């Protein structure tokens, strides 16, 4: 039987778009400290595939898991959540 695997999706902010067909996305999540109980922000940067180079720094995007595309890249940008504000 073929089972469809559910891919993880995360929402983050594009911090770099200097590479070709790749963006760096900063993903922040809030976790509660196990002893103190204070809510802390934990962050991680991932490289995501952007085939058309359409996402720019400051954009909020959704990324989904994929097969490894390079040594550091195993995420794909699926959609634009919010465009960056420009003055």
Coordinates of N, CA, C and O in Angstrom, one line a residue, residues 31-79:
X31 N 9.4 28.5 23.2 CA 9.4 27.3 24.1 C 9.4 27.8 25.5 O 10.0 28.8 25.8
X32 N 8.8 27.0 26.3 CA 8.8 27.3 27.8 C 10.0 26.6 28.4 O 10.3 25.4 28.2
X33 N 10.7 27.4 29.3 CA 11.9 26.8 30.0 C 11.4 25.8 31.0 O 10.4 26.0 31.7
X34 N 12.0 24.6 31.0 CA 11.5 23.5 31.8 C 11.6 23.8 33.3 O 10.7 23.3 34.1
X35 N 12.5 24.6 33.8 CA 12.6 24.8 35.2 C 12.1 26.2 35.6 O 11.2 26.3 36.5
X36 N 12.5 27.2 34.9 CA 12.1 28.6 35.3 C 10.6 28.9 34.8 O 9.9 29.6 35.5
X37 N 10.2 28.3 33.7 CA 8.9 28.6 33.2 C 8.8 29.8 32.3 O 7.7 30.1 31.8
X38 N 9.9 30.5 32.1 CA 9.9 31.7 31.2 C 9.8 31.2 29.7 O 10.4 30.2 29.3
X39 N 9.1 32.0 28.9 CA 8.9 31.7 27.5 C 10.1 32.3 26.8 O 10.4 33.5 26.9
X40 N 10.8 31.5 26.1 CA 12.0 31.9 25.3 C 11.8 31.7 23.8 O 11.0 30.9 23.4
X41 N 12.6 32.5 23.1 CA 12.5 32.4 21.6 C 13.7 31.6 21.1 O 14.9 32.0 21.4
X42 N 13.5 30.5 20.5 CA 14.5 29.7 19.9 C 14.5 29.9 18.4 O 13.4 29.9 17.8
X43 N 15.6 30.0 17.7 CA 15.6 30.3 16.3 C 16.6 29.3 15.6 O 17.5 28.8 16.1
X44 N 16.3 29.1 14.3 CA 17.1 28.3 13.4 C 17.1 28.8 12.0 O 16.0 29.3 11.6
X45 N 18.2 28.8 11.3 CA 18.2 29.2 9.9 C 18.3 28.0 9.0 O 19.1 27.1 9.3
X46 N 17.5 28.0 8.0 CA 17.5 26.9 7.0 C 17.7 27.5 5.6 O 17.2 28.6 5.4
X47 N 18.3 26.7 4.7 CA 18.3 27.1 3.3 C 17.2 26.5 2.6 O 16.9 25.3 2.8
X48 N 16.5 27.2 1.8 CA 15.3 26.7 1.1 C 15.4 27.0 -0.4 O 16.0 28.1 -0.8
X49 N 14.9 26.1 -1.2 CA 15.0 26.3 -2.6 C 13.9 27.2 -3.2 O 12.8 27.2 -2.8
X50 N 14.4 28.2 -4.0 CA 13.5 29.2 -4.6 C 13.8 29.2 -6.1 O 14.8 29.9 -6.5
X51 N 13.1 28.4 -6.9 CA 13.4 28.2 -8.3 C 13.4 29.4 -9.1 O 14.3 29.6 -10.0
X52 N 12.5 30.4 -8.8 CA 12.4 31.6 -9.7 C 13.1 32.8 -9.1 O 13.0 33.9 -9.7
X53 N 13.8 32.7 -8.0 CA 14.4 33.9 -7.3 C 13.4 35.0 -7.1 O 13.8 36.2 -7.3
X54 N 12.2 34.7 -6.7 CA 11.2 35.8 -6.5 C 11.1 36.3 -5.1 O 10.5 37.3 -4.9
X55 N 11.6 35.6 -4.1 CA 11.5 36.0 -2.7 C 12.7 36.8 -2.3 O 13.8 36.5 -2.6
X56 N 12.4 37.9 -1.6 CA 13.4 38.9 -1.3 C 13.6 38.9 0.3 O 12.7 38.5 1.0
X57 N 14.6 39.5 0.7 CA 14.9 39.7 2.2 C 13.8 40.4 2.8 O 13.3 41.5 2.3
X58 N 13.3 39.9 3.9 CA 12.2 40.6 4.6 C 10.8 39.9 4.4 O 9.9 40.1 5.2
X59 N 10.7 39.1 3.4 CA 9.4 38.4 3.1 C 9.2 37.3 4.1 O 10.1 36.7 4.6
X60 N 8.0 37.1 4.5 CA 7.6 36.0 5.3 C 7.1 34.9 4.4 O 6.2 35.1 3.6
X61 N 7.7 33.7 4.5 CA 7.4 32.6 3.6 C 7.1 31.3 4.4 O 7.4 31.2 5.5
X62 N 6.4 30.4 3.7 CA 6.2 29.1 4.2 C 7.1 28.1 3.5 O 7.2 28.1 2.3
X63 N 7.9 27.3 4.3 CA 8.8 26.3 3.7 C 8.3 24.9 4.0 O 7.7 24.7 5.1
X64 N 8.5 24.0 3.1 CA 8.1 22.6 3.3 C 9.4 21.7 3.2 O 10.3 22.0 2.4
X65 N 9.3 20.6 3.9 CA 10.4 19.6 3.8 C 10.5 19.0 2.4 O 9.5 18.9 1.7
X66 N 11.7 18.6 2.0 CA 11.8 17.9 0.7 C 13.0 17.0 0.8 O 13.7 17.0 1.8
X67 N 13.3 16.3 -0.3 CA 14.5 15.5 -0.3 C 15.7 16.4 -0.3 O 15.6 17.6 -0.7
X68 N 16.9 16.0 0.1 CA 18.1 16.8 0.1 C 18.4 17.3 -1.4 O 18.6 16.5 -2.3
X69 N 18.5 18.6 -1.5 CA 18.8 19.2 -2.9 C 20.3 19.5 -3.0 O 20.8 19.7 -4.1
X70 N 20.9 19.7 -1.8 CA 22.4 20.0 -1.8 C 22.8 19.6 -0.4 O 22.1 19.1 0.4
X71 N 24.1 19.9 -0.1 CA 24.6 19.6 1.2 C 23.8 20.2 2.4 O 23.6 19.6 3.4
X72 N 23.4 21.5 2.2 CA 22.7 22.2 3.2 C 21.3 22.5 3.0 O 20.6 23.0 3.9
X73 N 20.8 22.1 1.8 CA 19.4 22.6 1.4 C 18.5 21.4 1.3 O 18.6 20.5 0.5
X74 N 17.5 21.3 2.2 CA 16.5 20.3 2.2 C 15.1 20.8 2.4 O 14.2 20.1 3.0
X75 N 14.9 22.1 2.1 CA 13.6 22.7 2.3 C 13.2 23.4 1.0 O 14.1 23.8 0.2
X76 N 11.9 23.6 0.7 CA 11.5 24.3 -0.5 C 10.5 25.3 -0.1 O 9.6 25.1 0.7
X77 N 10.6 26.5 -0.7 CA 9.6 27.6 -0.4 C 8.3 27.2 -1.1 O 8.3 27.0 -2.3
X78 N 7.2 27.2 -0.4 CA 5.9 26.8 -1.0 C 5.0 28.0 -1.3 O 4.4 28.0 -2.3
X79 N 5.1 29.0 -0.5 CA 4.2 30.2 -0.7 C 4.7 31.4 0.0 O 5.4 31.3 1.0

